[in-house]
Short mmCIF file of C-alpha atoms in Angstrom, two decimals:
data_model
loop_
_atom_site.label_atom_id
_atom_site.label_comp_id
_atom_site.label_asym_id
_atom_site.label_seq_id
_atom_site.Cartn_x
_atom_site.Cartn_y
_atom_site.Cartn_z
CA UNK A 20 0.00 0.00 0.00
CA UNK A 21 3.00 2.12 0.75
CA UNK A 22 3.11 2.43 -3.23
CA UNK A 23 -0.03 3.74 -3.39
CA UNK A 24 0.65 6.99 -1.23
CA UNK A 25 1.21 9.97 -2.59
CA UNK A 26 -0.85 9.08 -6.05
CA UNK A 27 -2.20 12.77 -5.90
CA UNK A 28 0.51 13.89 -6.79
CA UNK A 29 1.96 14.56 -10.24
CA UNK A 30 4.96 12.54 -10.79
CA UNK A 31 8.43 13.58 -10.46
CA UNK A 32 9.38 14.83 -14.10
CA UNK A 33 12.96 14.45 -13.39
CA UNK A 34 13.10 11.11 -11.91
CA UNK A 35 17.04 11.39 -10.39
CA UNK A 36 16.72 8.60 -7.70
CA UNK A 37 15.31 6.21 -10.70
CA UNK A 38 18.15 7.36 -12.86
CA UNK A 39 21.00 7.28 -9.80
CA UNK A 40 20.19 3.43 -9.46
CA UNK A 41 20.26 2.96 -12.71
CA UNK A 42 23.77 4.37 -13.27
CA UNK A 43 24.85 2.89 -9.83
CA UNK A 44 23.51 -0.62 -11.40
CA UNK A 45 25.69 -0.07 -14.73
CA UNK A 46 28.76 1.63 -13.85
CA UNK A 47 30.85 -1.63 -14.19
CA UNK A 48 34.05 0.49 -15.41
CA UNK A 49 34.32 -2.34 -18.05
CA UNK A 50 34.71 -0.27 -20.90
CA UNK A 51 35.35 3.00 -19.74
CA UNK A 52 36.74 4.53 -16.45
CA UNK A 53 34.13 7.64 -16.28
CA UNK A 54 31.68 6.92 -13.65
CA UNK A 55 27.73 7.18 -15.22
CA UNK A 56 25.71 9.92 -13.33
CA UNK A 57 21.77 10.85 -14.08
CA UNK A 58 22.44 13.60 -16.39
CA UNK A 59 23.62 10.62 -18.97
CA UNK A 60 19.79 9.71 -19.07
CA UNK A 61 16.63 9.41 -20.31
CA UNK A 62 13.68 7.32 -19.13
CA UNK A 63 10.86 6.42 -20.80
CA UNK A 64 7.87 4.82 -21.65
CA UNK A 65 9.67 1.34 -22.75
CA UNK A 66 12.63 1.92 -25.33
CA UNK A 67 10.35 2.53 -28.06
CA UNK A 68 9.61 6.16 -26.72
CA UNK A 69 13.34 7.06 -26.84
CA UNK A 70 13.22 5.39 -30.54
CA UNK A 71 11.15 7.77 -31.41
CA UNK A 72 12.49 10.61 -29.59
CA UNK A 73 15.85 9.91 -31.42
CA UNK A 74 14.60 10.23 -34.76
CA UNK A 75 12.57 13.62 -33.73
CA UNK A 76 15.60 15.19 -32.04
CA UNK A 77 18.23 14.73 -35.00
CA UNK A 78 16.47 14.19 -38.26
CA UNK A 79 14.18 16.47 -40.42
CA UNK A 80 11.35 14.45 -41.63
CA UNK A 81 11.14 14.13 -45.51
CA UNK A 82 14.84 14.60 -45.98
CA UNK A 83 17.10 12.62 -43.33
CA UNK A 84 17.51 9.17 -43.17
CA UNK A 85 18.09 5.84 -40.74
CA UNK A 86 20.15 3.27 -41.01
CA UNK A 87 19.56 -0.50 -39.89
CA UNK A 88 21.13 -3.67 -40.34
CA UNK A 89 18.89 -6.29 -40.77
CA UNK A 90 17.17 -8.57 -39.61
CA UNK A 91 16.76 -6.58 -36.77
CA UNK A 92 13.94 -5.28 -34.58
CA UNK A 93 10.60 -3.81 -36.82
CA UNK A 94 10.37 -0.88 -34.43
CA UNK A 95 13.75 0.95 -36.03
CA UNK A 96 11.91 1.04 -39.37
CA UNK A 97 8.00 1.69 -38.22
CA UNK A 98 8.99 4.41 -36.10
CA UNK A 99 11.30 6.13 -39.64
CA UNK A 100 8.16 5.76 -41.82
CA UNK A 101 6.16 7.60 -38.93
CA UNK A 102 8.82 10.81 -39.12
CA UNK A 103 9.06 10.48 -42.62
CA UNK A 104 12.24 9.03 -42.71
CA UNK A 105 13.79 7.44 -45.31
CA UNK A 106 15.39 3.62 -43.94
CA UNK A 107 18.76 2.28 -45.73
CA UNK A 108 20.02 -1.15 -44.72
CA UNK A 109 22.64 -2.63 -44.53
CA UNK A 110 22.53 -6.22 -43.61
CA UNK A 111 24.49 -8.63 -41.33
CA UNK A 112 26.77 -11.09 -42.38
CA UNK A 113 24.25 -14.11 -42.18
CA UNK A 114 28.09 -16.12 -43.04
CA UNK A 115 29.04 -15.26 -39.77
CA UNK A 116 27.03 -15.52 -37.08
CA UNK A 117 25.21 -11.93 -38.09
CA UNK A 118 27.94 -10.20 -37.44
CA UNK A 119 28.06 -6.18 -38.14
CA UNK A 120 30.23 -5.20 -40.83
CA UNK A 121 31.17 -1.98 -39.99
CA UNK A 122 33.04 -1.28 -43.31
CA UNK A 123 29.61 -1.57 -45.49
CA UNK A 124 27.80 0.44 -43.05
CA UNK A 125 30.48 3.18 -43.07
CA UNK A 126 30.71 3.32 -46.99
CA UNK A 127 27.01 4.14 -47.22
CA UNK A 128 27.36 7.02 -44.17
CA UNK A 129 29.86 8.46 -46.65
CA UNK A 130 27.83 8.20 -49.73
CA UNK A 131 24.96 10.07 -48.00
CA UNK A 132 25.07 12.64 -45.19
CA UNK A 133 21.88 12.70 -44.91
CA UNK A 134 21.82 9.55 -42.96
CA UNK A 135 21.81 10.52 -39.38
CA UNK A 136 21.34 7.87 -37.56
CA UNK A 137 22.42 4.48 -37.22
CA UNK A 138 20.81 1.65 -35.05
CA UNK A 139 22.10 -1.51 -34.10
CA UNK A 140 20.61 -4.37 -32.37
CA UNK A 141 22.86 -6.31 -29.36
CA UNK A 142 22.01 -8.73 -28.65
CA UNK A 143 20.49 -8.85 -32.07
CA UNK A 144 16.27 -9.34 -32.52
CA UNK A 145 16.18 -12.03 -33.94
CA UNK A 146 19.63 -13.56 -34.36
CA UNK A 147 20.20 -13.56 -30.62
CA UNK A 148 23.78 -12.55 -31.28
CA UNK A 149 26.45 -9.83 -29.48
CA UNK A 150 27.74 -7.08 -31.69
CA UNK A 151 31.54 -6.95 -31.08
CA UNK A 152 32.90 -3.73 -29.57
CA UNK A 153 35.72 -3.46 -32.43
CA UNK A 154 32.62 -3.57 -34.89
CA UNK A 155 30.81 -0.50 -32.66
CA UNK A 156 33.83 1.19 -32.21
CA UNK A 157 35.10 1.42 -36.19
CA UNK A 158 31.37 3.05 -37.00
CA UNK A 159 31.89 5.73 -34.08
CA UNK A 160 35.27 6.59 -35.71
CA UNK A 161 33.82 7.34 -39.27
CA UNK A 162 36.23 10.41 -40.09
CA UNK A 163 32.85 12.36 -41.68
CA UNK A 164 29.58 11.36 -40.85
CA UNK A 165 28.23 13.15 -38.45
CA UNK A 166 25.83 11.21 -36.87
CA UNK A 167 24.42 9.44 -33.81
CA UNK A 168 24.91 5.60 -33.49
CA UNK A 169 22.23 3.90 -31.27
CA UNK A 170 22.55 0.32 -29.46
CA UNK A 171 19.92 -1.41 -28.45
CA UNK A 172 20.33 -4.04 -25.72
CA UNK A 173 16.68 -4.59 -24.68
CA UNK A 174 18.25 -8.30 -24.55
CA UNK A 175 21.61 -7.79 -22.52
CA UNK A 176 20.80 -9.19 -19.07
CA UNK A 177 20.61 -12.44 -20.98
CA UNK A 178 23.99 -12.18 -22.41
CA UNK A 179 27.39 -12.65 -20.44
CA UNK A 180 28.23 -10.15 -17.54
CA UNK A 181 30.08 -7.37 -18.69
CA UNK A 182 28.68 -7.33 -22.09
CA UNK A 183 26.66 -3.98 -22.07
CA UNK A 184 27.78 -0.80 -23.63
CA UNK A 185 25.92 1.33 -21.28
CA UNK A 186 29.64 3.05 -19.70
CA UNK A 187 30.41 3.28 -22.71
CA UNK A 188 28.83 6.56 -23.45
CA UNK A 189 30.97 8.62 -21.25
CA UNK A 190 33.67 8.43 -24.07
CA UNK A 191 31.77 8.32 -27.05
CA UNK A 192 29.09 11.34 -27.11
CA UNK A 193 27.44 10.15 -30.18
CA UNK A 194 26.76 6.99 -29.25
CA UNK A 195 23.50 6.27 -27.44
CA UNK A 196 22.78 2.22 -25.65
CA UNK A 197 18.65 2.12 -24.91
CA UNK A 198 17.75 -0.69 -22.18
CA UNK A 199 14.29 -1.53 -20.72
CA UNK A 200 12.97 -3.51 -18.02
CA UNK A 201 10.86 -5.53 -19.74
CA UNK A 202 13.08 -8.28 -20.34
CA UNK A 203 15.52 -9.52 -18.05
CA UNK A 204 13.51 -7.46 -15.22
CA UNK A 205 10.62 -9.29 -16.81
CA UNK A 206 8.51 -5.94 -15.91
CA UNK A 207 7.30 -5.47 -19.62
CA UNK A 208 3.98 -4.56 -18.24
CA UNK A 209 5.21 -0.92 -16.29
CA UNK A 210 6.68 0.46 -19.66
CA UNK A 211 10.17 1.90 -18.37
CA UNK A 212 13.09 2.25 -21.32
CA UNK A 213 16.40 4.06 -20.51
CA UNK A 214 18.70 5.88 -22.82
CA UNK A 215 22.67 5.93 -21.67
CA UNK A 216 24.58 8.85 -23.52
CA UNK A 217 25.93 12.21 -23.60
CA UNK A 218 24.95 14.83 -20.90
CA UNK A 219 24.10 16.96 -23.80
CA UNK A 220 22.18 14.02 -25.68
CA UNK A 221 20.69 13.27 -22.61
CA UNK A 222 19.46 16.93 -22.54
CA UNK A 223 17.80 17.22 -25.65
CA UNK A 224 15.93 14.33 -25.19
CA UNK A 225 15.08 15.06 -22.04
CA UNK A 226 13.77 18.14 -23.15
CA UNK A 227 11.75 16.78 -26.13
CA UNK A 228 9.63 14.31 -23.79
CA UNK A 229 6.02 15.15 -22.21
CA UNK A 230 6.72 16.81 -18.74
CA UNK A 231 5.34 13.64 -16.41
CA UNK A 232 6.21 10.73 -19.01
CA UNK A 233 6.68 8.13 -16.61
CA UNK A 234 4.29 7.55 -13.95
CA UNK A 235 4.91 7.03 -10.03
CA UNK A 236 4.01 4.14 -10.13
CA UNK A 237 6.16 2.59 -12.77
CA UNK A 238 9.20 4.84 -11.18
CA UNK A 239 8.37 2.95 -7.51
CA UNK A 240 8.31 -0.42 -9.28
CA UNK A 241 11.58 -0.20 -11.40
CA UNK A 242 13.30 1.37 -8.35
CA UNK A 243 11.93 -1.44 -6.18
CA UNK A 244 13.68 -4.14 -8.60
CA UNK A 245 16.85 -2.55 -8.47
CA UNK A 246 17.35 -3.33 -4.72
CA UNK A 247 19.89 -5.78 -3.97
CA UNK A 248 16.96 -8.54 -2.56
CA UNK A 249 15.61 -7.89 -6.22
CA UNK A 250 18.17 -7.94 -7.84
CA UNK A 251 18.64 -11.49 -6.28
CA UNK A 252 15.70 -12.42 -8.10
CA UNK A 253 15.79 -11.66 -11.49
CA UNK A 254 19.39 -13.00 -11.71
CA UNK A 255 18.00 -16.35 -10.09
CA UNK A 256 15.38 -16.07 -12.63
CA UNK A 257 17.83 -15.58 -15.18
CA UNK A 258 20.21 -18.38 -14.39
CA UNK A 259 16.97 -20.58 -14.55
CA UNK A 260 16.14 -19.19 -18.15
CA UNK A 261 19.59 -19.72 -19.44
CA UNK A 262 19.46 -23.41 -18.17
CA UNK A 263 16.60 -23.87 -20.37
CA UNK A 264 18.28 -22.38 -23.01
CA UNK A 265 20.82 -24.78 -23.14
CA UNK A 266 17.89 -27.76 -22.05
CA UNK A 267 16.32 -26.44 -25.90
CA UNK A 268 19.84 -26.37 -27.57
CA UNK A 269 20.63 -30.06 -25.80
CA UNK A 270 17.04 -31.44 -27.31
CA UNK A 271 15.60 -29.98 -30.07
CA UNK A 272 18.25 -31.29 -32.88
CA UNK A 273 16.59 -34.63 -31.42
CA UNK A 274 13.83 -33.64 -33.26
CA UNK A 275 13.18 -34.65 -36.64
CA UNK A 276 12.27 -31.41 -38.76
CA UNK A 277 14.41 -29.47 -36.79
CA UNK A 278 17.56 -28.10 -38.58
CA UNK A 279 20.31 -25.36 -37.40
CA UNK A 280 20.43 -22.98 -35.09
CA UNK A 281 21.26 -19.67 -36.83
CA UNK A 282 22.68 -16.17 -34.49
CA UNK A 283 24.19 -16.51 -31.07
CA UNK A 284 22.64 -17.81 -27.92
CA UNK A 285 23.01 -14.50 -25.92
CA UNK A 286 19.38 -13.88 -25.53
CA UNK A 287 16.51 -15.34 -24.16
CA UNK A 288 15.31 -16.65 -28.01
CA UNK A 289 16.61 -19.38 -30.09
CA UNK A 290 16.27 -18.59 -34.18
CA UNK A 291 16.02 -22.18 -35.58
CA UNK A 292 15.42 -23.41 -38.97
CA UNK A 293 12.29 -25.75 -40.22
CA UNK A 294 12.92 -27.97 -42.64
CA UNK A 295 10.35 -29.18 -45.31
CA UNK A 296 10.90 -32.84 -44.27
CA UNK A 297 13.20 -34.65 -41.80
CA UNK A 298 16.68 -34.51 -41.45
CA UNK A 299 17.80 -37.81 -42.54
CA UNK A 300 15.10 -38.03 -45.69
CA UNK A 301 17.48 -34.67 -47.05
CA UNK A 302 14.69 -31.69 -45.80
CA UNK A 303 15.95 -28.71 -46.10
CA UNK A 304 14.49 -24.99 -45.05
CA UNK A 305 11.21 -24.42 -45.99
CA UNK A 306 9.30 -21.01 -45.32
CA UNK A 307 6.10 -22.83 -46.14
CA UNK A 308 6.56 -25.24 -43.54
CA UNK A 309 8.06 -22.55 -41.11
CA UNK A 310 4.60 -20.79 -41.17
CA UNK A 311 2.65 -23.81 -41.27
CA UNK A 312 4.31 -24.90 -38.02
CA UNK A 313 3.76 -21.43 -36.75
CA UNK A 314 0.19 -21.11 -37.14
CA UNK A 315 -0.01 -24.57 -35.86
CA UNK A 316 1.55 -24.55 -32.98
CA UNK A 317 -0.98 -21.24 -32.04
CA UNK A 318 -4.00 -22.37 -33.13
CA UNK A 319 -4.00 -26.09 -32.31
CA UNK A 320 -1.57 -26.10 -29.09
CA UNK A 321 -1.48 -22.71 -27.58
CA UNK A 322 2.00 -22.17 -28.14
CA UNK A 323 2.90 -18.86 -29.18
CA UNK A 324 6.27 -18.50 -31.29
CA UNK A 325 8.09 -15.50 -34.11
CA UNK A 326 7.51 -16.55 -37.98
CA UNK A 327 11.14 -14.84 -39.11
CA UNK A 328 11.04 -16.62 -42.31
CA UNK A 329 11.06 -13.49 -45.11
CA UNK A 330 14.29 -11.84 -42.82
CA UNK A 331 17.94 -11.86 -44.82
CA UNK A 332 19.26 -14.65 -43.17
CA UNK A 333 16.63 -16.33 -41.79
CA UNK A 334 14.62 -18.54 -44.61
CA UNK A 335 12.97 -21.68 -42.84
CA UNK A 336 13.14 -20.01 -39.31
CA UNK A 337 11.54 -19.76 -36.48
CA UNK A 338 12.20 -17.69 -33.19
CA UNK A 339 11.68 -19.86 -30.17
CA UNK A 340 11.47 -17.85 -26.53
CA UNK A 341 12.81 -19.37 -24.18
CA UNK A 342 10.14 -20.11 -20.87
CA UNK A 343 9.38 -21.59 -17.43
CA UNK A 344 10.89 -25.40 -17.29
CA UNK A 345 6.70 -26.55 -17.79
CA UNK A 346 6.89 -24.18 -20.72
CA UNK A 347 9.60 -25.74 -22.08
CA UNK A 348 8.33 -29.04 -21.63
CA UNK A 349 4.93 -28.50 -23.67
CA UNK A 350 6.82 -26.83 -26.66
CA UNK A 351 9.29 -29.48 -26.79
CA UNK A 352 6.10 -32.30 -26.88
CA UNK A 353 3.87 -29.99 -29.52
CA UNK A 354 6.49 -28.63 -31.61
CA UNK A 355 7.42 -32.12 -32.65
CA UNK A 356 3.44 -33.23 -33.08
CA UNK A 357 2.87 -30.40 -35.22
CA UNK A 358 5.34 -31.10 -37.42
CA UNK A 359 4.83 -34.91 -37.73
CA UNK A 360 1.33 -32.90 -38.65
CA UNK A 361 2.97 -31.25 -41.67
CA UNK A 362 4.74 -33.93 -42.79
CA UNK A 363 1.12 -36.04 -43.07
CA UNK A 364 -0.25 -33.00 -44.61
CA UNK A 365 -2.64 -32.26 -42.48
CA UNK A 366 -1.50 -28.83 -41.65
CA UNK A 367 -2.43 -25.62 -44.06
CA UNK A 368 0.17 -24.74 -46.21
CA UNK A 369 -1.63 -21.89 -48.00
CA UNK A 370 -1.25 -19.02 -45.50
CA UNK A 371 0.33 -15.79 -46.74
CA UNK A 372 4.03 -15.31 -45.62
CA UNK A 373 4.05 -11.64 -46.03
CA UNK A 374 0.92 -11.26 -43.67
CA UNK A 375 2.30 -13.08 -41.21
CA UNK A 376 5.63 -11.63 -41.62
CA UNK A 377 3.80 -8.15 -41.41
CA UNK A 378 2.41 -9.85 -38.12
CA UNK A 379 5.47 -10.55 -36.54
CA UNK A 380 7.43 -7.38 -37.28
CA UNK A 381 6.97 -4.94 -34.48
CA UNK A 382 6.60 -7.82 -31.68
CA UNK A 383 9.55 -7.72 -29.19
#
């Protein structure tokens, strides 16, 4: 009830205890000896709001541009067609684990100065893989674009400790690292993003946002799972996600149907390829299948998975999040009856892959 008090009041607008913890819960000197401090944030409502505010701070709509790499997160791309914002891609090397490659990106950004800014997904949505530092770093040291590179590690408390960027910022004042607490936190529901970057960044964004953007509420709650009891919690929580994880990357090859994992394994998602018959009759990919399985799985079994089939990359695939251990369990029994399903033919094979693709796009 204690939360409750005080709910006639307007929130705080500035939100500096909220932002001290965060800092005080990223300031792992890792990458950077500069000690994080509020005035190298912004909060808000879930990352998507500083998305957003990004592309409204530094571009002018009908003339700038964005750059992504995909396949990467839908919101990047949505949120550019809002502003009027021309998107240019540059994709991942699907040879190598999706890896960035930071020369291609920084040929375009000196082709065209009117790109301005340049997102990047780490871990990536959907290939579930880290973006080196080296790969970061040579974009940040373009000798002539002026611009504002953006990483986005709504995934990093799945990944290895000391993997985020968020310190970072203290020596690099383009560069920008959004986080939220809707994944490893698992507090998707009270709509809290940050933004780690410049004091001056920090300030303009700041000072694009409504005045009470984040309510008391959601400030009390993401406060509340930043103390060390908390924090106890989600990283217990974590550690039990990761073992199922590697449980799914132990027993799913067992399946038939079931053919590589593609990306890295430093999220809490698997991207796995369907193939159009079983492994040891010769199947191979199949998008047709993929979304077959998909729709399945949903309609028949309540099990709710990511069609990624139409992404560069990604043909046959499937993104798999990674649940409870009973969670687990029922996807590992329907996923293989559903596709002993397809290969019978009793599944419908005649679903659009670009709807369902558009389905899929924007979900986290």
């Amino acid at each position: 009830m204690k939360l409750l008090l005080g709910l006639n009041r307007y929130p705080d607008p500035h939100q500096i205890e909220l932002k001290q913890m965060l800092c005080s819960l990223r300031n792992n000197h890792t990458y950077a000896s500069i000690t994080l401090r509020p005035e190298n944030l912004f909060v808000g409502v879930g990352s998507d709001e500083a998305i957003d505010a990004i592309l409204r701070c530094f571009c002018i709509p009908g003339r700038d541009k964005i750059l992504t790499c995909p396949p990467t997160y839908g919101m990047y791309a949505v949120s550019a067609h809002v502003n009027d914002l021309e998107v240019v891609k540059v994709a991942l090397d699907v040879s190598n684990a999706f890896s960035l490659q930071p020369d291609a990106v920084n040929e375009k950004l000196a082709q065209d100065p009117h790109i301005k800014v340049v997102y990047v997904c780490s871990p990536g949505n959907p290939t579930g893989s880290l973006i080196s530092k080296p790969a970061i770093q040579k974009i940040l040291e373009h000798p002539k674009w002026n611009g504002v590179v953006v990483v986005d590690e709504a995934y990093i408390d799945f990944a290895p400790e000391g993997s985020s960027l968020a310190s970072w910022v203290t020596e690099w004042p383009n560069l920008i690292v959004l986080q939220t607490f809707s994944k490893g936190f698992g507090l998707a529901g009270i709509r809290l993003g940050t933004a780690f970057t410049s004091p001056e960044i920090a300030a303009l964004l700041n000072n694009l946002k409504a005045p009470y953007n984040i309510s008391t509420i959601s400030s009390a709650l993401a406060c509340q799972a930043m103390q060390p009891e908390s924090l106890d919690v989600m990283r217990s929580n974590r550690s039990r996600i990761v073992k199922q994880r590697e449980r799914m990357l132990a027993e799913l090859p067992k399946i038939p149907g079931i053919g590589r994992f593609l990306g890295g394994t430093e999220s809490n998602f698997l991207l796995m390829e369907i193939l159009d018959k079983p492994r040891n009759r010769g199947g191979s990919p199949n998008n047709k299948t993929a979304l077959a399985v998909y729709e399945g799985l949903a309609e028949n079994k309540g099990v709710v998975v990511r069609f990624r089939g139409n992404e560069p990359g990604c043909y046959g695939c499937l993104r798999i999040t990674v649940g409870r251990e009973d969670e687990v369990d029922k996807f590992l029994k329907e996923i293989g009856s559903v596709l002993e399903e397809a290969y019978r033919g009793r599944l419908d094979m005649s679903s659009g892959i670009e709807e369902a693709q558009a389905a899929n796009a924007i979900v986290a």
